Amino acid sequence: MPHSVSLKPAAARRSSDLSGTVRIPGDKSISHRAFMLGGLASGETRITGLLEGEDILATGNAMRAMGANIRKAGDEWIIHGTGNGCLLEPEDVLDFGNAGTGVRLTMGLAGTYDMLTRFTGDASLVKRPMGRVLDPLRLMGVQVEASEGDRLPLTLHGPRTANPITYHVPMASAQVKSAVLLAGLNAPGITTVIETAMTRDHTEKMLQGFGAELEIGTEADGARRIGIVGQGRLTGQTIAVPGDPSSTAFPLVAALIVHGSDITIENVLMNPTRTGLITTLLEMGAVIDIMNERRAGGEDVADLRVRTSDLKGVTVPADRAPSMIDEYPVLAVAASFAEGETVMPGIEELRVKESDRLDAVARGLELNGVDCTEGRDWLSVRGHPGGKGLGAMTKDAVVETHLDHRIAMSFLVFGLAAEHGAFVDDAAIIATSFPEFMDLMTGLGAQMEFFA
Ligand code: S3P
């Protein structure tokens, strides 16, 4: 399901005293996987708290097109899956809109089947590299017809019997790890993935929850090894999706940098593979109280009380990147209001997200008067505590978001603390991951609006 093609510019003005208690929509990574595994498993899966963003709905439509029955009843999504190994050939091309996770994981899930599956996406997704998933699929016997540079649109045709492989993931990528594990569900024997840097582990945890047999261990060099036994039975589950820490990052940073703020964000997923931003902000001097820590649906969850803070620049360890990979744009915003310099090394992967995020952030910060330097795989930002002199000096100073929801949200948050506010060329794209963003932020007292 593609997001709205018409761009909706938006503005944020300097605000004060954000206050209130909010609940963040469900985690995007878990929501994608809930639709995929529910759609594949035998029997009934019931999901509450699902993120109803455009990205997730596209994954739901793809699973329907391959035979899953998915419907909503009240607050619950109810799925009757096909059974492992029993996906049907989709009649039409599967259009994933803006969703990299949706398309890459589904290529793994369906690509090894002896059927034709066609994949496409929006103007952002067709620019993103798919070779990282196509390479292991080719090793498993999948025939690939892709657009130039292993990009979308592309067609997959699996072999009669897929070849179980052992695959070293060459970059820190949960999407590649997950695609190979999901492909392994349809291969006889054990498919193994080895990752040097630990990335988010939702696929492993949820596969185990649905009854797949996994062996998880450590290599002599410390790398993580995950083996999945293929062609087993998956059984429908009941899933309560916790709040998305990557969406939480926006009101969280807003409260830190907007004068006089005190907010509480409830039910936030605190899986350690996702909490790098909180660790970094605490090092910067952020006042974040982690309250009511508990377990829910096999995950750590907590409520966060966040107050305006005097932030100080830090150097973020490069090996923390996988646990906060989607949070660098909004960290750069926090750094813009911190005392001193914040250095972010080891973030080359930002160049292949929904946009080239390193470039989009650097251009947006420069446009708004922030002193920053961009390297091939790093960014450094020198902050202006108080935000004096920052922001859009003219109506023409509009940040280009490049169909990237996190760039749009980051610069709207920036505008809440900058003397002159900020403009973005599009906020419609935010609906891919956080449709409630504008309402939630204005409900906390943020001055933010669409303009024509
Ligand atoms: C995701 C993994 C990350 C992240 C993306 C969601 C996932 O991508 O950026 O938003 O759900 O597996 P990579 O694994 O490619 O770094």
CSV table of C-alpha atoms and ligand atoms in Angstrom, one decimal:
chain,number,residue,atom,x,y,z
A,1,MET,CA,0.0,0.0,0.0
A,2,PRO,CA,1.8,3.1,-1.2
A,3,HIS,CA,1.6,6.2,1.0
A,4,SER,CA,-0.1,9.3,-0.2
A,5,VAL,CA,1.7,10.6,-3.3
A,6,SER,CA,0.9,14.2,-2.7
A,7,LEU,CA,3.3,15.9,-0.4
A,8,LYS,CA,2.0,17.7,2.7
A,9,PRO,CA,4.4,20.4,4.0
A,10,ALA,CA,4.4,21.1,7.7
A,11,ALA,CA,5.8,23.6,10.2
A,12,ALA,CA,6.9,23.5,13.8
A,13,ARG,CA,7.2,26.6,16.0
A,14,ARG,CA,9.2,27.1,19.1
A,15,SER,CA,7.2,25.7,22.0
A,16,SER,CA,7.4,25.4,25.7
A,17,ASP,CA,6.1,23.2,28.6
A,18,LEU,CA,5.3,20.0,26.8
A,19,SER,CA,3.3,18.0,29.3
A,20,GLY,CA,1.1,14.9,29.6
A,21,THR,CA,1.1,11.1,29.4
A,22,VAL,CA,1.1,9.3,26.0
A,23,ARG,CA,1.1,5.8,24.7
A,24,ILE,CA,3.1,5.2,21.6
A,25,PRO,CA,1.8,3.0,18.8
A,26,GLY,CA,3.1,-0.6,18.4
A,27,ASP,CA,6.6,-1.5,17.4
A,28,LYS,CA,7.1,-1.5,13.7
A,29,SER,CA,9.5,-4.4,13.6
A,30,ILE,CA,7.4,-6.7,15.8
A,31,SER,CA,4.2,-5.7,13.9
A,32,HIS,CA,5.7,-6.7,10.5
A,33,ARG,CA,6.8,-10.0,11.9
A,34,ALA,CA,3.4,-10.6,13.6
A,35,PHE,CA,1.6,-10.3,10.3
A,36,MET,CA,4.2,-12.5,8.5
A,37,LEU,CA,4.4,-15.3,11.1
A,38,GLY,CA,0.7,-15.2,11.9
A,39,GLY,CA,0.0,-15.4,8.1
A,40,LEU,CA,2.3,-18.4,7.8
A,41,ALA,CA,1.4,-20.3,11.0
A,42,SER,CA,-1.3,-23.0,11.3
A,43,GLY,CA,-4.3,-21.9,13.2
A,44,GLU,CA,-5.3,-18.6,14.7
A,45,THR,CA,-3.0,-15.7,15.7
A,46,ARG,CA,-4.5,-12.7,17.6
A,47,ILE,CA,-2.6,-9.4,17.8
A,48,THR,CA,-3.3,-6.4,19.9
A,49,GLY,CA,-1.4,-3.2,19.9
A,50,LEU,CA,-0.4,-3.7,16.2
A,51,LEU,CA,1.1,-0.6,14.5
A,52,GLU,CA,-1.5,0.4,11.8
A,53,GLY,CA,1.0,2.3,9.7
A,54,GLU,CA,1.1,2.1,5.9
A,55,ASP,CA,4.2,0.0,6.0
A,56,ILE,CA,2.6,-2.7,8.1
A,57,LEU,CA,-0.7,-2.7,6.2
A,58,ALA,CA,1.3,-3.4,3.0
A,59,THR,CA,2.8,-6.4,4.7
A,60,GLY,CA,-0.7,-7.5,5.7
A,61,ASN,CA,-1.9,-7.2,2.1
A,62,ALA,CA,1.1,-9.2,0.9
A,63,MET,CA,0.3,-12.0,3.3
A,64,ARG,CA,-3.4,-11.9,2.2
A,65,ALA,CA,-2.2,-12.2,-1.4
A,66,MET,CA,-0.4,-15.4,-0.5
A,67,GLY,CA,-3.3,-17.0,1.2
A,68,ALA,CA,-3.5,-15.7,4.8
A,69,ASN,CA,-6.9,-14.6,6.1
A,70,ILE,CA,-6.5,-11.4,8.1
A,71,ARG,CA,-9.2,-9.3,9.6
A,72,LYS,CA,-9.8,-6.8,12.4
A,73,ALA,CA,-12.4,-7.3,15.1
A,74,GLY,CA,-12.5,-4.4,17.6
A,75,ASP,CA,-9.0,-3.7,18.8
A,76,GLU,CA,-7.7,-7.1,17.7
A,77,TRP,CA,-6.3,-8.4,14.5
A,78,ILE,CA,-7.2,-12.0,13.8
A,79,ILE,CA,-5.2,-14.1,11.4
A,80,HIS,CA,-5.7,-17.6,10.0
A,81,GLY,CA,-2.4,-18.6,8.5
A,82,THR,CA,-1.7,-21.0,5.6
A,83,GLY,CA,0.6,-23.4,7.5
A,84,ASN,CA,4.4,-23.4,7.0
A,85,GLY,CA,5.3,-24.4,3.5
A,86,CYS,CA,1.8,-23.6,2.1
A,87,LEU,CA,2.0,-20.0,0.9
A,88,LEU,CA,0.1,-19.5,-2.4
A,89,GLU,CA,1.5,-17.8,-5.5
A,90,PRO,CA,0.3,-14.2,-5.5
A,91,GLU,CA,-1.6,-13.1,-8.6
A,92,ASP,CA,-0.3,-9.6,-8.6
A,93,VAL,CA,2.9,-7.8,-7.9
A,94,LEU,CA,3.4,-7.3,-4.1
A,95,ASP,CA,3.7,-3.5,-3.6
A,96,PHE,CA,5.4,-2.7,-0.3
A,97,GLY,CA,5.2,1.1,-0.6
A,98,ASN,CA,8.0,2.6,1.5
A,99,ALA,CA,8.7,-0.5,3.6
A,100,GLY,CA,12.2,-1.9,3.5
A,101,THR,CA,11.6,-4.3,6.3
A,102,GLY,CA,8.3,-5.5,4.7
A,103,VAL,CA,9.9,-6.2,1.3
A,104,ARG,CA,13.2,-7.7,2.5
A,105,LEU,CA,11.7,-10.1,5.0
A,106,THR,CA,8.9,-11.1,2.6
A,107,MET,CA,11.5,-11.9,-0.1
A,108,GLY,CA,13.0,-14.3,2.4
A,109,LEU,CA,9.7,-15.7,3.5
A,110,ALA,CA,8.3,-16.4,0.0
A,111,GLY,CA,11.4,-16.3,-2.3
A,112,THR,CA,12.3,-20.0,-1.8
A,113,TYR,CA,8.9,-21.2,-2.9
A,114,ASP,CA,8.6,-22.9,-6.3
A,115,MET,CA,6.4,-20.0,-7.6
A,116,LEU,CA,6.7,-16.6,-9.1
A,117,THR,CA,6.7,-13.6,-6.7
A,118,ARG,CA,7.0,-10.1,-7.9
A,119,PHE,CA,8.0,-7.2,-5.6
A,120,THR,CA,7.9,-3.4,-6.0
A,121,GLY,CA,7.7,-0.2,-3.9
A,122,ASP,CA,7.6,3.5,-3.9
A,123,ALA,CA,10.2,6.0,-5.3
A,124,SER,CA,12.3,5.6,-2.1
A,125,LEU,CA,12.1,1.8,-1.9
A,126,VAL,CA,13.1,1.3,-5.6
A,127,LYS,CA,16.4,3.1,-4.9
A,128,ARG,CA,17.4,0.9,-2.0
A,129,PRO,CA,19.8,-2.0,-2.3
A,130,MET,CA,18.1,-5.5,-2.4
A,131,GLY,CA,21.3,-7.4,-3.2
A,132,ARG,CA,22.0,-7.9,0.5
A,133,VAL,CA,18.9,-10.3,0.6
A,134,LEU,CA,19.1,-11.6,-3.0
A,135,ASP,CA,22.7,-12.9,-2.5
A,136,PRO,CA,21.8,-15.4,0.2
A,137,LEU,CA,18.6,-16.3,-1.7
A,138,ARG,CA,20.6,-17.1,-4.8
A,139,LEU,CA,22.7,-19.4,-2.8
A,140,MET,CA,19.6,-21.2,-1.7
A,141,GLY,CA,18.7,-21.8,-5.3
A,142,VAL,CA,16.3,-18.9,-6.0
A,143,GLN,CA,16.3,-17.4,-9.5
A,144,VAL,CA,16.3,-13.6,-9.5
A,145,GLU,CA,15.3,-11.2,-12.2
A,146,ALA,CA,16.0,-7.8,-10.7
A,147,SER,CA,16.2,-4.2,-12.0
A,148,GLU,CA,19.7,-2.7,-12.5
A,149,GLY,CA,21.9,-2.9,-9.4
A,150,ASP,CA,19.7,-5.6,-7.8
A,151,ARG,CA,16.9,-3.2,-7.1
A,152,LEU,CA,13.1,-3.3,-7.3
A,153,PRO,CA,11.0,-4.1,-9.2
A,154,LEU,CA,12.1,-7.7,-9.1
A,155,THR,CA,10.8,-11.2,-9.6
A,156,LEU,CA,11.8,-14.3,-7.6
A,157,HIS,CA,11.3,-18.0,-8.5
A,158,GLY,CA,12.3,-20.5,-5.9
A,159,PRO,CA,13.7,-24.0,-6.7
A,160,ARG,CA,11.8,-27.3,-6.2
A,161,THR,CA,13.7,-27.8,-2.9
A,162,ALA,CA,15.6,-24.9,-1.3
A,163,ASN,CA,19.2,-25.4,-0.3
A,164,PRO,CA,19.8,-24.8,3.5
A,165,ILE,CA,22.9,-22.6,3.8
A,166,THR,CA,25.3,-21.2,6.3
A,167,TYR,CA,25.5,-17.4,5.8
A,168,HIS,CA,27.8,-14.8,7.3
A,169,VAL,CA,25.8,-11.5,7.2
A,170,PRO,CA,28.3,-9.0,5.8
A,171,MET,CA,26.8,-5.9,7.4
A,172,ALA,CA,25.0,-5.3,10.7
A,173,SER,CA,21.5,-5.9,9.4
A,174,ALA,CA,18.5,-7.5,11.2
A,175,GLN,CA,16.7,-7.4,7.9
A,176,VAL,CA,19.2,-9.7,6.2
A,177,LYS,CA,19.5,-12.0,9.2
A,178,SER,CA,15.7,-12.2,9.3
A,179,ALA,CA,15.3,-12.8,5.5
A,180,VAL,CA,17.7,-15.8,5.7
A,181,LEU,CA,16.0,-17.3,8.8
A,182,LEU,CA,12.6,-16.9,7.2
A,183,ALA,CA,13.9,-18.5,4.0
A,184,GLY,CA,15.2,-21.3,6.1
A,185,LEU,CA,11.7,-22.1,7.3
A,186,ASN,CA,11.1,-23.6,3.8
A,187,ALA,CA,14.4,-25.5,3.4
A,188,PRO,CA,15.0,-29.0,4.6
A,189,GLY,CA,17.7,-29.3,7.3
A,190,ILE,CA,19.3,-26.4,9.2
A,191,THR,CA,19.9,-23.0,7.8
A,192,THR,CA,22.4,-21.0,9.7
A,193,VAL,CA,23.1,-17.3,10.0
A,194,ILE,CA,26.2,-15.8,11.6
A,195,GLU,CA,26.2,-12.1,12.6
A,196,THR,CA,29.3,-10.3,13.9
A,197,ALA,CA,27.3,-7.5,15.5
A,198,MET,CA,24.2,-8.4,17.4
A,199,THR,CA,21.1,-6.7,15.7
A,200,ARG,CA,17.5,-6.6,16.9
A,201,ASP,CA,16.4,-10.2,17.8
A,202,HIS,CA,12.7,-10.0,17.2
A,203,THR,CA,12.7,-12.6,14.4
A,204,GLU,CA,14.5,-15.2,16.5
A,205,LYS,CA,12.3,-14.6,19.6
A,206,MET,CA,9.1,-14.6,17.6
A,207,LEU,CA,10.0,-17.7,15.6
A,208,GLN,CA,10.6,-19.5,18.8
A,209,GLY,CA,7.3,-18.2,20.2
A,210,PHE,CA,5.5,-19.7,17.1
A,211,GLY,CA,7.2,-23.1,17.7
A,212,ALA,CA,10.1,-23.1,15.3
A,213,GLU,CA,13.2,-25.0,16.4
A,214,LEU,CA,16.2,-22.6,16.7
A,215,GLU,CA,19.8,-23.2,18.0
A,216,ILE,CA,21.4,-20.0,19.1
A,217,GLY,CA,25.1,-20.0,20.1
A,218,THR,CA,28.4,-18.1,19.9
A,219,GLU,CA,31.3,-18.6,17.6
A,220,ALA,CA,34.9,-18.7,18.8
A,221,ASP,CA,35.4,-15.1,17.6
A,222,GLY,CA,32.3,-13.9,19.6
A,223,ALA,CA,30.0,-13.8,16.5
A,224,ARG,CA,26.4,-14.9,17.1
A,225,ARG,CA,25.2,-18.1,15.3
A,226,ILE,CA,21.6,-18.9,14.8
A,227,GLY,CA,20.4,-22.1,13.2
A,228,ILE,CA,16.8,-22.8,12.2
A,229,VAL,CA,15.4,-26.3,11.5
A,230,GLY,CA,13.4,-26.0,8.3
A,231,GLN,CA,10.0,-27.3,7.4
A,232,GLY,CA,8.7,-27.5,11.0
A,233,ARG,CA,5.3,-26.6,12.2
A,234,LEU,CA,4.4,-23.1,13.3
A,235,THR,CA,1.4,-22.6,15.5
A,236,GLY,CA,-0.7,-19.4,15.8
A,237,GLN,CA,0.0,-17.2,18.8
A,238,THR,CA,-1.5,-14.4,20.9
A,239,ILE,CA,0.7,-11.3,20.6
A,240,ALA,CA,0.6,-8.0,22.5
A,241,VAL,CA,2.8,-5.6,20.6
A,242,PRO,CA,4.7,-3.1,22.9
A,243,GLY,CA,5.2,0.6,22.0
A,244,ASP,CA,7.9,1.3,19.4
A,245,PRO,CA,11.1,2.7,20.9
A,246,SER,CA,12.0,4.3,17.5
A,247,SER,CA,8.8,6.3,17.5
A,248,THR,CA,9.2,7.0,21.2
A,249,ALA,CA,12.4,8.8,20.3
A,250,PHE,CA,10.6,11.8,18.9
A,251,PRO,CA,8.4,12.9,21.8
A,252,LEU,CA,11.3,11.9,24.1
A,253,VAL,CA,13.9,14.2,22.4
A,254,ALA,CA,11.2,16.9,22.1
A,255,ALA,CA,10.7,16.9,25.9
A,256,LEU,CA,14.5,17.0,26.5
A,257,ILE,CA,15.0,20.1,24.3
A,258,VAL,CA,11.7,22.1,24.8
A,259,HIS,CA,11.9,24.4,27.7
A,260,GLY,CA,9.8,23.5,30.8
A,261,SER,CA,8.7,20.0,29.7
A,262,ASP,CA,7.7,17.0,31.8
A,263,ILE,CA,6.1,14.1,29.9
A,264,THR,CA,5.5,10.4,30.5
A,265,ILE,CA,5.6,7.8,27.7
A,266,GLU,CA,4.0,4.5,28.6
A,267,ASN,CA,4.5,0.9,27.5
A,268,VAL,CA,7.9,1.4,25.6
A,269,LEU,CA,9.7,-1.7,24.4
A,270,MET,CA,13.0,-1.9,26.2
A,271,ASN,CA,14.6,-4.8,24.4
A,272,PRO,CA,18.4,-4.2,24.8
A,273,THR,CA,18.9,-4.4,21.0
A,274,ARG,CA,16.8,-1.3,20.7
A,275,THR,CA,17.8,1.0,23.6
A,276,GLY,CA,21.0,2.6,22.3
A,277,LEU,CA,19.4,6.0,22.1
A,278,ILE,CA,18.3,6.0,25.7
A,279,THR,CA,21.8,4.9,26.8
A,280,THR,CA,23.4,7.7,24.7
A,281,LEU,CA,21.0,10.4,25.9
A,282,LEU,CA,21.6,9.4,29.6
A,283,GLU,CA,25.3,9.8,28.9
A,284,MET,CA,24.5,13.3,27.5
A,285,GLY,CA,22.9,14.2,30.8
A,286,ALA,CA,19.2,13.6,29.9
A,287,VAL,CA,16.8,13.3,32.8
A,288,ILE,CA,14.9,10.1,31.9
A,289,ASP,CA,13.3,8.1,34.6
A,290,ILE,CA,12.8,4.5,33.6
A,291,MET,CA,9.7,3.5,35.6
A,292,ASN,CA,7.5,0.4,36.1
A,293,GLU,CA,9.9,-2.0,34.4
A,294,ARG,CA,8.2,-5.2,33.6
A,295,ARG,CA,7.9,-8.1,31.1
A,296,ALA,CA,5.1,-8.2,28.6
A,297,GLY,CA,4.7,-10.7,25.8
A,298,GLY,CA,8.3,-12.0,26.2
A,299,GLU,CA,9.8,-8.5,26.0
A,300,ASP,CA,11.1,-5.9,28.5
A,301,VAL,CA,8.7,-2.9,28.7
A,302,ALA,CA,8.8,0.3,30.8
A,303,ASP,CA,7.3,3.8,31.1
A,304,LEU,CA,9.6,6.7,30.6
A,305,ARG,CA,9.3,10.1,32.5
A,306,VAL,CA,11.3,12.7,30.5
A,307,ARG,CA,12.1,16.3,31.6
A,308,THR,CA,13.9,19.2,29.9
A,309,SER,CA,17.6,18.6,30.3
A,310,ASP,CA,20.9,20.4,29.9
A,311,LEU,CA,22.5,18.1,27.3
A,312,LYS,CA,26.3,17.8,26.7
A,313,GLY,CA,27.9,16.5,23.6
A,314,VAL,CA,29.4,12.9,23.6
A,315,THR,CA,31.1,10.5,21.2
A,316,VAL,CA,28.8,7.6,20.5
A,317,PRO,CA,30.6,4.3,20.4
A,318,ALA,CA,30.5,2.9,16.9
A,319,ASP,CA,29.5,-0.5,18.1
A,320,ARG,CA,26.3,0.9,19.6
A,321,ALA,CA,25.0,1.7,16.1
A,322,PRO,CA,22.9,-1.5,15.6
A,323,SER,CA,20.9,-0.8,18.8
A,324,MET,CA,20.0,2.8,17.7
A,325,ILE,CA,20.3,2.7,13.9
A,326,ASP,CA,17.0,4.4,13.2
A,327,GLU,CA,17.6,7.0,16.0
A,328,TYR,CA,20.6,8.9,14.6
A,329,PRO,CA,18.5,11.6,12.9
A,330,VAL,CA,16.7,12.5,16.1
A,331,LEU,CA,20.0,12.2,18.1
A,332,ALA,CA,21.5,14.7,15.7
A,333,VAL,CA,18.6,17.0,16.6
A,334,ALA,CA,19.2,16.5,20.4
A,335,ALA,CA,22.9,17.2,19.7
A,336,SER,CA,22.0,20.5,18.0
A,337,PHE,CA,20.8,21.8,21.4
A,338,ALA,CA,23.6,20.3,23.5
A,339,GLU,CA,26.7,22.0,24.8
A,340,GLY,CA,29.8,21.0,22.8
A,341,GLU,CA,30.3,18.5,20.1
A,342,THR,CA,28.5,15.1,19.5
A,343,VAL,CA,30.4,12.7,17.3
A,344,MET,CA,28.6,9.8,15.6
A,345,PRO,CA,31.0,7.3,14.0
A,346,GLY,CA,30.3,4.0,12.3
A,347,ILE,CA,27.0,5.0,10.6
A,348,GLU,CA,27.5,4.2,7.0
A,349,GLU,CA,24.3,2.1,7.0
A,350,LEU,CA,22.4,5.4,7.3
A,351,ARG,CA,23.1,6.0,3.6
A,352,VAL,CA,20.9,3.1,2.5
A,353,LYS,CA,17.8,3.8,4.7
A,354,GLU,CA,14.5,5.3,3.4
A,355,SER,CA,16.8,8.2,2.3
A,356,ASP,CA,20.5,8.8,2.5
A,357,ARG,CA,20.0,9.9,6.1
A,358,LEU,CA,23.5,11.1,6.8
A,359,ASP,CA,23.2,13.5,3.9
A,360,ALA,CA,19.5,14.5,4.6
A,361,VAL,CA,20.3,15.2,8.3
A,362,ALA,CA,23.5,17.2,7.4
A,363,ARG,CA,21.7,19.3,4.8
A,364,GLY,CA,18.7,19.9,7.1
A,365,LEU,CA,20.9,21.0,10.0
A,366,GLU,CA,23.0,23.3,7.8
A,367,LEU,CA,19.8,24.9,6.4
A,368,ASN,CA,18.7,25.6,10.0
A,369,GLY,CA,22.0,27.2,11.1
A,370,VAL,CA,23.5,24.2,12.9
A,371,ASP,CA,27.3,23.7,12.6
A,372,CYS,CA,27.9,20.1,11.5
A,373,THR,CA,30.4,18.0,9.5
A,374,GLU,CA,29.5,14.9,7.5
A,375,GLY,CA,32.0,12.2,6.6
A,376,ARG,CA,31.5,9.0,4.6
A,377,ASP,CA,30.4,7.1,7.7
A,378,TRP,CA,30.2,9.7,10.4
A,379,LEU,CA,28.5,12.9,11.5
A,380,SER,CA,29.5,15.5,14.0
A,381,VAL,CA,27.3,18.2,15.4
A,382,ARG,CA,28.2,21.3,17.4
A,383,GLY,CA,25.2,22.3,19.5
A,384,HIS,CA,23.6,25.7,20.5
A,385,PRO,CA,22.1,25.2,24.0
A,386,GLY,CA,18.8,27.2,24.1
A,387,GLY,CA,18.5,27.1,20.3
A,388,LYS,CA,19.2,30.8,19.8
A,389,GLY,CA,19.8,31.7,16.2
A,390,LEU,CA,18.7,28.3,15.0
A,391,GLY,CA,15.8,27.4,12.7
A,392,ALA,CA,14.2,28.6,9.4
A,393,MET,CA,15.2,32.2,8.8
A,394,THR,CA,12.9,32.4,5.7
A,395,LYS,CA,9.9,30.6,4.4
A,396,ASP,CA,12.2,29.1,1.7
A,397,ALA,CA,14.2,27.2,4.3
A,398,VAL,CA,12.3,24.0,3.9
A,399,VAL,CA,14.0,20.7,4.8
A,400,GLU,CA,13.9,18.1,2.1
A,401,THR,CA,12.6,14.9,3.6
A,402,HIS,CA,13.1,12.6,0.5
A,403,LEU,CA,10.1,10.3,1.4
A,404,ASP,CA,11.7,9.6,4.8
A,405,HIS,CA,9.4,9.6,7.8
A,406,ARG,CA,12.2,9.8,10.3
A,407,ILE,CA,13.7,12.9,8.6
A,408,ALA,CA,10.3,14.6,8.7
A,409,MET,CA,9.7,13.8,12.4
A,410,SER,CA,13.2,14.8,13.4
A,411,PHE,CA,13.1,18.2,11.8
A,412,LEU,CA,9.6,18.9,13.2
A,413,VAL,CA,11.0,18.1,16.6
A,414,PHE,CA,14.0,20.4,15.9
A,415,GLY,CA,11.6,23.3,15.1
A,416,LEU,CA,10.0,23.0,18.6
A,417,ALA,CA,13.2,24.2,20.2
A,418,ALA,CA,14.8,26.3,17.5
A,419,GLU,CA,14.3,30.1,17.8
A,420,HIS,CA,12.9,30.4,14.3
A,421,GLY,CA,11.0,27.0,14.1
A,422,ALA,CA,11.4,24.7,11.1
A,423,PHE,CA,9.6,23.7,7.9
A,424,VAL,CA,9.6,20.3,6.2
A,425,ASP,CA,8.5,19.7,2.6
A,426,ASP,CA,6.4,16.7,3.6
A,427,ALA,CA,4.8,15.2,6.7
A,428,ALA,CA,2.4,12.8,4.9
A,429,ILE,CA,5.1,10.2,4.8
A,430,ILE,CA,5.0,10.0,8.6
A,431,ALA,CA,1.9,7.8,8.2
A,432,THR,CA,4.2,4.9,7.2
A,433,SER,CA,5.3,4.4,10.8
A,434,PHE,CA,3.6,6.8,13.1
A,435,PRO,CA,0.2,8.0,11.8
A,436,GLU,CA,-0.7,9.6,15.2
A,437,PHE,CA,2.5,11.7,15.4
A,438,MET,CA,1.1,15.2,14.7
A,439,ASP,CA,-1.9,14.7,17.0
A,440,LEU,CA,0.2,13.1,19.8
A,441,MET,CA,2.7,15.9,19.7
A,442,THR,CA,0.1,18.7,19.6
A,443,GLY,CA,-1.7,17.0,22.4
A,444,LEU,CA,1.5,17.4,24.5
A,445,GLY,CA,1.5,21.2,23.7
A,446,ALA,CA,3.8,21.2,20.6
A,447,GLN,CA,3.1,23.8,18.0
A,448,MET,CA,3.1,21.9,14.9
A,449,GLU,CA,0.8,22.0,11.8
A,450,PHE,CA,0.4,21.1,8.2
A,451,PHE,CA,0.4,24.1,5.9
A,452,ALA,CA,-0.6,24.5,2.2
B,1,S3P,C1,14.6,-3.4,10.9
B,1,S3P,C2,16.0,-3.4,10.9
B,1,S3P,C3,16.8,-2.2,10.6
B,1,S3P,C4,16.0,-0.9,10.8
B,1,S3P,C5,14.7,-1.0,10.2
B,1,S3P,C6,13.9,-2.2,10.8
B,1,S3P,C7,13.9,-4.7,11.2
B,1,S3P,O1,17.3,-2.3,9.3
B,1,S3P,O2,16.7,0.1,10.2
B,1,S3P,O3,13.9,0.2,10.4
B,1,S3P,O4,12.7,-4.6,11.6
B,1,S3P,O5,14.5,-5.7,11.1
B,1,S3P,P1,18.7,-3.1,9.0
B,1,S3P,O6,18.6,-4.4,9.6
B,1,S3P,O7,18.8,-3.2,7.5
B,1,S3P,O8,19.8,-2.3,9.6
